[in-house]
Tab-separated table of C-alpha atoms in Angstrom:
chain	number	residue	atom	x	y	z
A	1	MET	CA	144.420	85.476	39.850
A	2	LYS	CA	146.967	84.150	42.083
A	3	ALA	CA	146.580	83.847	45.748
A	4	ALA	CA	148.006	86.826	47.625
A	5	GLY	CA	151.741	86.882	47.553
A	6	GLN	CA	152.261	84.239	44.940
A	7	GLY	CA	152.373	86.882	42.018
A	8	ARG	CA	155.815	87.848	41.026
A	9	VAL	CA	156.397	91.441	39.926
A	10	LYS	CA	159.476	91.813	37.722
A	11	GLU	CA	162.103	94.409	38.669
A	12	PHE	CA	162.082	97.410	36.433
A	13	CYS	CA	165.388	99.149	35.708
A	14	GLY	CA	167.285	95.871	36.818
A	15	ALA	CA	169.386	95.894	33.645
A	16	GLY	CA	172.858	97.000	33.801
A	17	ASN	CA	173.263	95.702	37.715
A	18	GLY	CA	173.997	92.306	36.969
A	19	GLY	CA	170.617	91.008	37.026
A	20	ARG	CA	170.592	91.935	40.620
A	21	LYS	CA	167.225	93.416	42.304
A	22	ILE	CA	167.706	96.981	43.282
A	23	HIS	CA	166.092	98.363	46.596
A	24	PRO	CA	163.220	100.800	45.609
A	25	THR	CA	164.729	103.722	47.398
A	26	LYS	CA	167.989	103.257	45.581
A	27	ARG	CA	166.030	102.981	42.397
A	28	TRP	CA	164.602	106.586	42.854
A	29	ALA	CA	168.067	108.034	43.526
A	30	ALA	CA	169.562	106.108	40.498
A	31	GLY	CA	166.893	107.465	38.311
A	32	CYS	CA	167.348	111.074	39.287
A	33	TYR	CA	171.078	110.969	39.078
A	34	GLY	CA	170.728	109.528	35.636
A	35	LEU	CA	168.619	112.546	34.604
A	36	ARG	CA	171.391	115.079	35.173
A	37	LEU	CA	173.174	114.534	32.018
A	38	PRO	CA	170.086	115.103	29.756
A	39	LEU	CA	168.952	118.180	31.773
A	40	LYS	CA	172.605	119.723	31.438
A	41	THR	CA	172.492	118.811	27.659
A	42	ALA	CA	169.103	120.493	27.252
A	43	ALA	CA	170.319	123.608	28.952
A	44	THR	CA	173.293	124.074	26.339
A	45	PHE	CA	171.420	122.824	23.421
A	46	ALA	CA	170.085	126.228	22.215
A	47	HIS	CA	173.440	127.686	22.371
A	48	SER	CA	174.973	124.789	20.367
A	49	LEU	CA	172.318	125.287	17.556
A	50	ASN	CA	173.249	128.837	16.981
A	51	SER	CA	177.143	128.422	17.239
A	52	GLY	CA	177.905	125.308	15.508
A	53	THR	CA	178.727	124.556	11.954
A	54	PRO	CA	175.961	123.295	9.345
A	55	SER	CA	177.059	119.760	10.043
A	56	GLN	CA	176.977	119.972	13.768
A	57	ARG	CA	173.669	121.572	13.580
A	58	THR	CA	172.293	118.805	11.347
A	59	HIS	CA	173.460	116.388	13.883
A	60	LEU	CA	171.890	118.446	16.700
A	61	VAL	CA	168.639	118.422	15.025
A	62	ALA	CA	168.779	114.588	14.386
A	63	ALA	CA	169.427	114.097	18.169
A	64	LEU	CA	166.594	116.256	19.019
A	65	ALA	CA	164.298	114.369	16.372
A	66	ALA	CA	165.299	111.159	18.141
A	67	LEU	CA	164.681	112.478	21.485
A	68	LEU	CA	161.147	113.443	20.446
A	69	VAL	CA	160.536	110.168	19.023
A	70	ALA	CA	161.999	108.468	22.176
A	71	GLY	CA	159.566	110.754	24.133
A	72	GLY	CA	156.557	109.842	21.842
A	73	VAL	CA	157.324	106.063	22.281
A	74	LEU	CA	157.513	106.409	26.161
A	75	ALA	CA	154.255	108.156	26.300
A	76	ALA	CA	152.698	105.671	24.071
A	77	GLY	CA	154.041	102.852	26.213
A	78	LEU	CA	152.715	104.422	29.373
A	79	GLU	CA	149.287	104.976	27.727
A	80	TRP	CA	149.262	101.474	26.721
A	81	CYS	CA	150.155	100.287	30.318
A	82	GLN	CA	147.339	102.204	31.766
A	83	GLY	CA	144.982	100.667	29.316
A	84	VAL	CA	146.196	97.163	30.490
A	85	GLU	CA	145.446	98.406	34.175
A	86	ARG	CA	142.136	99.546	33.195
A	87	GLY	CA	141.214	96.401	31.404
A	88	TYR	CA	142.392	94.035	34.221
A	89	VAL	CA	141.683	96.046	37.462
A	90	HIS	CA	138.743	93.975	38.394
A	91	GLU	CA	140.568	90.704	38.192
A	92	LEU	CA	143.006	92.228	40.881
A	93	ALA	CA	140.407	92.554	43.423
A	94	ALA	CA	141.635	89.382	45.131
A	95	ASP	CA	145.212	90.332	44.531
A	96	PHE	CA	147.439	91.458	47.445
A	97	SER	CA	150.836	91.845	45.677
A	98	ASP	CA	153.349	94.797	46.110
A	99	SER	CA	152.235	96.277	42.770
A	100	LYS	CA	148.753	96.829	44.238
A	101	LEU	CA	149.525	97.597	47.699
A	102	GLN	CA	152.876	99.434	47.444
A	103	GLY	CA	152.039	101.468	44.284
A	104	ALA	CA	149.256	103.761	43.316
A	105	ALA	CA	148.522	102.973	39.548
A	106	LEU	CA	146.170	100.080	40.334
A	107	GLN	CA	144.488	101.838	43.010
A	108	LYS	CA	143.823	104.904	40.888
A	109	ALA	CA	142.365	102.375	38.187
A	110	ALA	CA	140.136	100.979	40.797
A	111	PHE	CA	138.770	104.253	42.038
A	112	ALA	CA	137.938	105.016	38.318
A	113	GLU	CA	135.565	102.095	38.024
A	114	ASP	CA	132.160	102.692	38.953
A	115	ASP	CA	131.381	98.829	39.988
A	116	LEU	CA	134.532	98.613	42.361
A	117	LEU	CA	134.293	99.615	46.006
A	118	ILE	CA	137.795	100.283	47.624
A	119	LEU	CA	138.146	99.086	51.147
A	120	TYR	CA	141.216	99.950	53.056
A	121	GLY	CA	142.119	97.836	56.327
A	122	SER	CA	144.550	95.585	57.774
A	123	SER	CA	145.227	91.901	58.216
A	124	GLU	CA	141.412	91.188	58.599
A	125	LEU	CA	141.374	91.694	54.556
A	126	THR	CA	143.698	89.034	54.097
A	127	GLN	CA	142.080	86.141	56.080
A	128	ASN	CA	140.705	83.307	54.008
A	129	VAL	CA	136.882	83.763	55.201
A	130	PRO	CA	134.266	82.499	52.501
A	131	THR	CA	131.990	85.374	53.437
A	132	SER	CA	134.763	88.226	53.473
A	133	ALA	CA	133.866	91.396	51.307
A	134	GLU	CA	136.272	90.273	48.569
A	135	GLN	CA	134.630	86.825	48.217
A	136	PHE	CA	130.947	87.784	48.921
A	137	PHE	CA	130.981	90.460	46.119
A	138	ARG	CA	133.285	88.342	43.797
A	139	ASP	CA	130.603	87.840	41.140
A	140	TYR	CA	129.040	91.250	41.578
A	141	PRO	CA	125.786	89.938	43.164
A	142	THR	CA	124.173	93.482	43.861
A	143	GLY	CA	126.123	95.273	40.841
A	144	PHE	CA	129.793	95.936	42.356
A	145	ARG	CA	132.787	94.149	43.850
A	146	VAL	CA	134.859	95.091	46.721
A	147	PHE	CA	138.521	96.035	46.031
A	148	PRO	CA	140.508	95.507	49.363
A	149	VAL	CA	143.723	97.126	49.946
A	150	GLY	CA	145.835	96.446	53.150
A	151	LYS	CA	147.751	93.757	54.866
A	152	HIS	CA	149.162	92.873	58.474
A	153	GLY	CA	150.073	96.042	60.300
A	154	THR	CA	148.356	98.484	57.920
A	155	ALA	CA	147.486	101.256	60.500
A	156	ALA	CA	146.459	104.764	59.746
A	157	LEU	CA	149.784	106.210	58.866
A	158	SER	CA	150.362	103.853	56.222
A	159	MET	CA	146.822	103.877	55.003
A	160	LEU	CA	147.003	107.831	54.533
A	161	GLN	CA	150.141	107.655	52.396
A	162	LYS	CA	148.363	105.139	50.004
A	163	VAL	CA	145.262	107.671	49.875
A	164	ALA	CA	147.849	110.470	49.304
A	165	ALA	CA	149.286	108.662	46.384
A	166	VAL	CA	146.044	108.212	44.659
A	167	GLY	CA	145.316	112.078	45.010
A	168	PRO	CA	142.618	113.865	43.243
A	169	GLY	CA	141.541	110.228	41.561
A	170	ILE	CA	139.685	109.605	45.030
A	171	ALA	CA	137.762	112.981	44.698
A	172	GLY	CA	133.963	112.408	44.894
A	173	ARG	CA	134.615	108.619	45.275
A	174	LYS	CA	133.188	106.428	47.976
A	175	VAL	CA	135.645	104.490	49.860
A	176	ALA	CA	135.335	102.201	53.041
A	177	HIS	CA	137.926	102.017	55.807
A	178	SER	CA	137.889	99.208	58.297
A	179	ILE	CA	139.187	100.166	61.644
A	180	SER	CA	141.072	97.852	63.842
A	181	PRO	CA	140.788	98.830	67.795
A	182	GLY	CA	143.780	97.253	68.692
A	183	PHE	CA	145.890	99.819	66.981
A	184	PHE	CA	144.505	102.315	69.699
A	185	PHE	CA	145.354	99.900	72.646
A	186	GLU	CA	149.174	100.573	72.400
A	187	GLU	CA	150.998	103.910	73.049
A	188	ILE	CA	153.371	103.531	70.095
A	189	PHE	CA	153.030	101.547	67.031
A	190	ASP	CA	155.305	98.763	66.211
A	191	PRO	CA	158.122	100.303	63.940
A	192	GLY	CA	158.528	96.814	62.258
A	193	GLN	CA	154.997	96.688	60.945
A	194	TYR	CA	155.169	100.391	59.616
A	195	ALA	CA	158.301	99.587	58.042
A	196	GLY	CA	156.772	96.380	56.263
A	197	ASN	CA	154.084	98.612	54.875
A	198	PHE	CA	156.247	101.519	53.931
A	199	SER	CA	156.350	102.536	50.108
A	200	ALA	CA	158.859	105.052	48.962
A	201	MET	CA	156.699	105.700	46.048
A	202	GLN	CA	153.665	106.447	48.238
A	203	ALA	CA	155.706	108.619	50.645
A	204	TYR	CA	157.274	110.798	47.855
A	205	GLU	CA	153.654	111.575	46.466
A	206	LEU	CA	152.568	112.702	49.811
A	207	ALA	CA	155.670	114.829	50.547
A	208	PHE	CA	155.618	116.503	47.158
A	209	SER	CA	151.707	116.398	46.893
A	210	ARG	CA	150.111	119.443	45.277
A	211	HIS	CA	146.767	118.499	46.447
A	212	LEU	CA	147.377	118.504	50.316
A	213	SER	CA	147.838	121.595	52.286
A	214	PRO	CA	151.207	122.582	53.856
A	215	GLU	CA	149.718	122.081	57.262
A	216	LEU	CA	148.693	118.598	56.785
A	217	LYS	CA	151.962	117.590	55.039
A	218	ARG	CA	153.727	119.188	57.982
A	219	ASP	CA	151.801	117.283	60.523
A	220	VAL	CA	152.068	114.015	58.485
A	221	ALA	CA	155.882	114.546	58.232
A	222	ARG	CA	156.373	115.004	61.746
A	223	ARG	CA	154.844	111.311	62.416
A	224	MET	CA	156.853	109.947	59.489
A	225	LEU	CA	159.979	111.187	60.956
A	226	ALA	CA	159.151	109.039	64.076
A	227	PHE	CA	160.241	106.062	61.887
A	228	PRO	CA	163.881	106.924	60.654
A	229	GLN	CA	164.697	103.449	59.542
A	230	THR	CA	162.492	103.845	56.497
A	231	LEU	CA	164.468	106.939	55.356
A	232	GLU	CA	167.903	105.939	55.904
A	233	ASP	CA	168.805	105.318	52.152
A	234	ASP	CA	166.870	108.127	50.825
A	235	TRP	CA	168.426	111.721	51.569
A	236	LEU	CA	165.812	113.507	49.335
A	237	LEU	CA	162.754	112.073	51.141
A	238	GLY	CA	164.213	112.612	54.467
A	239	ALA	CA	165.273	116.095	53.917
A	240	ALA	CA	161.865	117.166	52.423
A	241	LEU	CA	160.072	115.731	55.522
A	242	GLU	CA	162.405	117.546	57.803
A	243	ARG	CA	161.882	120.465	55.973
A	244	LEU	CA	157.984	120.263	56.169
A	245	ALA	CA	158.139	119.292	59.847
A	246	GLY	CA	160.286	122.243	60.683
A	247	ASP	CA	158.047	124.657	59.057
A	248	THR	CA	160.350	127.744	59.635
A	249	ALA	CA	160.754	130.344	57.014
A	250	THR	CA	164.079	128.804	56.223
A	251	ASP	CA	162.679	125.215	56.175
A	252	ARG	CA	160.088	126.456	53.836
A	253	ALA	CA	162.497	128.127	51.385
A	254	LEU	CA	164.730	125.032	51.446
A	255	TYR	CA	161.736	122.777	50.625
A	256	SER	CA	160.799	124.968	47.591
A	257	PHE	CA	164.363	124.271	46.301
A	258	LEU	CA	163.740	120.521	46.636
A	259	CYS	CA	160.106	120.395	45.028
A	260	PRO	CA	161.478	120.611	41.405
A	261	LEU	CA	163.690	117.434	42.112
A	262	GLY	CA	160.772	115.928	43.937
A	263	TYR	CA	158.264	116.596	41.108
A	264	LEU	CA	160.651	114.879	38.728
A	265	ASN	CA	161.217	111.898	40.982
A	266	ASN	CA	157.426	111.396	41.290
A	267	ALA	CA	157.112	111.539	37.589
A	268	ILE	CA	159.776	108.913	37.256
A	269	GLY	CA	157.932	106.783	40.060
A	270	ARG	CA	154.661	107.017	38.382
A	271	ALA	CA	156.193	105.808	35.140
A	272	GLN	CA	157.933	102.912	36.915
A	273	ASP	CA	154.630	102.132	38.948
A	274	HIS	CA	152.642	101.700	35.536
A	275	VAL	CA	155.368	99.534	34.343
A	276	GLU	CA	155.786	97.456	37.192
A	277	ALA	CA	151.870	97.072	37.530
A	278	THR	CA	151.824	95.970	33.681
A	279	LEU	CA	154.425	93.384	34.184
A	280	HIS	CA	152.670	91.938	37.168
A	281	ILE	CA	149.471	91.616	35.435
A	282	LEU	CA	151.193	90.075	32.246
A	283	ASP	CA	153.111	87.693	34.544
A	284	GLU	CA	150.233	86.080	36.172
A	285	GLU	CA	149.835	82.487	34.749
A	286	ASP	CA	145.931	82.579	34.908
A	287	ALA	CA	145.481	86.119	33.583
A	288	PRO	CA	142.315	86.559	31.390
A	289	ASP	CA	143.170	86.250	27.585
A	290	ALA	CA	141.622	89.738	26.737
A	291	PRO	CA	141.038	92.813	28.784
A	292	GLY	CA	137.626	94.159	29.554
A	293	SER	CA	135.162	94.827	32.461
A	294	PRO	CA	133.558	91.568	33.520
A	295	ARG	CA	130.343	90.564	31.852
A	296	GLN	CA	127.127	91.891	33.301
A	297	ARG	CA	125.558	89.431	35.995
A	298	VAL	CA	121.971	89.133	37.155
A	299	ARG	CA	121.651	91.074	40.459
A	300	ILE	CA	120.234	89.321	43.554
A	301	ALA	CA	118.786	90.634	46.553
A	302	PRO	CA	120.731	88.893	49.575
A	303	ASN	CA	118.560	87.312	52.249
A	304	TRP	CA	120.676	88.763	55.131
A	305	SER	CA	118.568	87.028	57.920
A	306	ARG	CA	119.429	83.620	56.193
A	307	LEU	CA	123.029	84.548	55.613
A	308	VAL	CA	123.277	85.543	59.377
A	309	LYS	CA	121.820	82.192	60.458
A	310	SER	CA	124.061	80.142	58.302
A	311	SER	CA	127.010	82.007	59.351
A	312	ALA	CA	126.279	81.540	62.958
A	313	GLN	CA	126.685	77.894	62.382
A	314	MET	CA	129.884	78.447	61.075
A	315	VAL	CA	131.313	80.151	64.089
A	316	HIS	CA	130.163	77.765	66.660
A	317	GLY	CA	133.502	76.399	67.394
A	318	VAL	CA	135.050	79.706	67.646
A	319	VAL	CA	132.663	80.927	70.175
A	320	GLU	CA	133.460	78.146	72.483
A	321	ALA	CA	137.096	78.357	72.038
A	322	LYS	CA	137.133	82.129	72.824
A	323	ARG	CA	135.023	81.727	75.962
A	324	LYS	CA	137.395	79.068	76.998
A	325	GLN	CA	140.413	81.110	76.453
A	326	ALA	CA	138.937	84.093	78.093
A	327	ARG	CA	138.354	82.270	81.199
A	328	LYS	CA	141.733	80.843	81.245
A	329	VAL	CA	143.744	84.154	80.827
A	330	ARG	CA	141.378	86.821	82.541
A	331	PRO	CA	143.383	88.418	85.165
A	332	LYS	CA	142.277	88.551	88.841
A	333	SER	CA	142.071	92.398	88.939
A	334	SER	CA	140.870	95.216	86.837
A	335	ARG	CA	143.017	96.508	84.040
A	336	ASP	CA	141.016	99.448	83.411
A	337	LYS	CA	143.504	102.117	84.514
A	338	VAL	CA	146.520	100.604	82.628
A	339	PHE	CA	144.274	100.180	79.470
A	340	LEU	CA	142.798	103.887	79.707
A	341	GLU	CA	146.323	105.152	80.012
A	342	ARG	CA	147.474	103.455	76.985
A	343	VAL	CA	144.375	104.235	74.917
A	344	GLY	CA	144.711	107.914	75.940
A	345	LYS	CA	148.292	108.255	74.760
A	346	ALA	CA	148.072	106.185	71.597
A	347	ARG	CA	149.897	107.677	68.617
A	348	GLU	CA	146.992	105.925	66.409
A	349	TRP	CA	144.571	108.794	67.601
A	350	THR	CA	146.944	111.320	65.896
A	351	ASP	CA	147.375	109.152	62.651
A	352	ALA	CA	143.630	108.585	62.390
A	353	GLU	CA	142.921	112.199	62.375
A	354	LEU	CA	145.635	112.590	59.841
A	355	LEU	CA	143.881	109.839	57.729
A	356	LEU	CA	140.616	111.564	58.077
A	357	ARG	CA	142.227	115.108	57.193
A	358	THR	CA	143.608	113.431	54.098
A	359	PHE	CA	140.022	112.166	53.158
A	360	GLN	CA	138.647	115.737	53.454
A	361	GLU	CA	141.212	117.519	51.655
A	362	LEU	CA	140.805	115.214	48.821
A	363	ASN	CA	137.153	115.274	48.898
A	364	ALA	CA	136.600	111.426	49.270
A	365	LYS	CA	133.439	110.239	50.554
A	366	PRO	CA	134.509	107.558	53.360
A	367	LEU	CA	132.408	105.187	55.479
A	368	LEU	CA	134.429	104.140	58.565
A	369	LEU	CA	133.708	100.779	60.074
A	370	CYS	CA	135.024	99.853	63.410
A	371	MET	CA	134.947	96.073	64.695
A	372	PRO	CA	133.248	95.872	67.981
A	373	ILE	CA	134.993	95.153	71.231
A	374	GLU	CA	133.334	91.981	72.366
A	375	ASP	CA	132.315	91.315	75.892
A	376	VAL	CA	134.319	88.051	75.911
A	377	ARG	CA	137.332	90.189	74.894
A	378	LEU	CA	136.837	92.480	77.959
A	379	GLU	CA	136.759	89.409	80.080
A	380	ALA	CA	139.947	88.095	78.767
A	381	ALA	CA	141.753	91.450	79.204
A	382	GLY	CA	140.513	92.261	82.588
A	383	LEU	CA	138.357	95.407	81.305
A	384	SER	CA	134.963	96.673	82.192
A	385	PRO	CA	132.250	98.060	79.803
A	386	ALA	CA	133.192	101.592	81.092
A	387	ALA	CA	136.625	101.439	79.624
A	388	ARG	CA	135.148	100.206	76.394
A	389	ASP	CA	132.918	103.313	76.411
A	390	VAL	CA	135.799	105.446	76.631
A	391	PHE	CA	137.370	104.277	73.445
A	392	ILE	CA	134.126	104.191	71.494
A	393	GLU	CA	133.098	107.841	72.633
A	394	ARG	CA	136.429	109.208	71.399
A	395	LEU	CA	136.291	107.454	68.165
A	396	LYS	CA	132.788	108.665	67.549
A	397	GLY	CA	133.882	112.240	68.394
A	398	LEU	CA	136.552	111.942	65.932
A	399	ALA	CA	134.449	111.005	63.126
A	400	LYS	CA	131.644	113.567	64.057
A	401	ALA	CA	134.519	116.176	63.868
A	402	TYR	CA	134.877	115.509	60.299
A	403	ASN	CA	131.282	114.559	59.426
A	404	PHE	CA	132.085	111.231	58.366
A	405	PRO	CA	129.742	108.223	58.950
A	406	LEU	CA	131.016	105.530	61.346
A	407	LEU	CA	129.521	102.175	62.295
A	408	THR	CA	130.655	100.660	65.571
A	409	PHE	CA	128.433	97.644	65.467
A	410	ARG	CA	127.694	98.162	69.186
A	411	GLU	CA	124.651	95.838	68.909
A	412	HIS	CA	127.070	92.904	68.534
A	413	GLU	CA	129.268	93.546	71.531
A	414	SER	CA	127.692	90.528	73.492
A	415	ASP	CA	128.170	88.162	70.452
A	416	ALA	CA	131.481	86.107	71.054
A	417	GLY	CA	131.015	84.944	67.421
A	418	PHE	CA	131.518	88.258	65.628
A	419	LEU	CA	135.263	88.257	65.556
A	420	SER	CA	137.221	84.816	65.202
A	421	ASP	CA	139.790	85.776	67.739
A	422	PHE	CA	141.082	88.593	70.036
A	423	PHE	CA	143.421	90.205	67.228
A	424	ASP	CA	140.798	92.300	65.147
A	425	HIS	CA	139.742	89.477	62.669
A	426	LEU	CA	136.308	89.251	61.364
A	427	SER	CA	134.568	85.831	61.603
A	428	ALA	CA	132.248	84.631	58.899
A	429	LYS	CA	129.234	85.929	60.795
A	430	GLY	CA	131.235	89.373	61.290
A	431	TRP	CA	131.899	89.753	57.474
A	432	ILE	CA	128.116	89.227	56.805
A	433	TYR	CA	127.332	92.342	58.773
A	434	TYR	CA	130.310	94.041	57.203
A	435	ASP	CA	128.938	92.915	53.795
A	436	ARG	CA	125.437	94.224	54.333
A	437	ALA	CA	126.965	97.766	55.551
A	438	LEU	CA	129.186	97.913	52.412
A	439	ASP	CA	126.349	97.007	50.130
A	440	ASP	CA	123.987	99.668	51.817
A	441	PHE	CA	126.708	102.250	51.415
A	442	TYR	CA	127.351	101.423	47.743
A	443	HIS	CA	123.572	101.753	47.087
A	444	ASP	CA	123.074	104.877	49.172
A	445	ARG	CA	120.707	103.034	51.489
A	446	PRO	CA	120.304	103.880	55.269
A	447	LEU	CA	123.185	102.294	57.213
A	448	ASN	CA	122.095	99.610	59.723
A	449	THR	CA	124.174	97.302	61.862
A	450	ALA	CA	121.397	95.808	63.838
A	451	PRO	CA	120.473	91.973	63.269
A	452	PRO	CA	118.286	91.775	60.054
A	453	ALA	CA	114.592	91.335	60.711
A	454	GLU	CA	113.028	88.047	59.909
A	455	PRO	CA	111.125	88.032	56.521
A	456	PRO	CA	107.368	87.881	56.763
A	457	SER	CA	106.046	84.464	56.896
A	458	ILE	CA	103.815	82.951	54.123
A	459	PRO	CA	100.365	82.323	55.453
């Protein structure tokens, strides 16, 4: 497939607008408005059949037959689209287009495949690192491939909306979540990054979900309302979130009145999502000639010790550059107090717990992986190991509360080569440890983050 961002997704429902692209939220409103006439016609159809002349009744029956045929064609078309998605979803593992990240159809298709492991994360997923999970497992060396979902600024609030849009398709399925510590180091998350990851389709699926509890939707709605710029052009979504967040008897009643329109909107959105995903697949210049799962490959047992050694050579220059930068920028006094205040007030804790609640209510089986906060990063920020411990212990407590496995890679805090920079990007060496953890998780082996043992020497 093309590199991330080079695939072009054709605009759906663009006809009749002078060929201009339509903003997604405006497409939702236009689609719902366009259904008013058919709904009104259907409401008076039975009366017309009984009261009209034989000629009028004949025309009405013909119209009904035409509607049924059109409905059948639409259903067949959507089924065909889903078949295309199932056939090509393996080839989209390396894709980071909006069709994959902002929709739900391709993520649902990936969860339905036993040889794909979905990995949610942020910008670390999009870095061109030869040992990244997407590249390491590309040829199914141990029987599966990693399907990354995320981009720059995909924090927990955006991630949980993606998970909610998948809905029951995630039930009983394994899923990995890469945690970037930096999101917890600021009190308020950047609204621009949230807006860049916002999907109206995914937000609607959450707001009108029948699979999440009212309490969870209420708490998520309150956080989503903190970013009003994403709701300015969508009165239905904004009104639904406000009613969910208010949670009074009146709010609940008004939300119930909005639900039919929300369900209808979601049905339109899912259909559009399938069409856009299919158009994206067919638009790729190097798409496979025929759909189907990739051929079976011979499985191999990775020599993790050898892989770690070879990756360590790849990051030698990174280590020296980071140590040099740390000596240059380290403050003269401790910054523990300011750091702990920010960590204590970070909204990401609220969002992270909402994400875990979403996993729990949808019966997913997540693995949480948190990048280590290296000693060299503490030096650059003027922090002590005790400040780092506060963050790690709170994160461990959160994971324990939901009984989800968490890997913190604390054995590698003294390794300046685990991350490629101070911005939560894994190096070639760090990815090898992530790869081993993902491989163990997929194959139900005990999880281990320690350096691999040397293989026994041959006498």
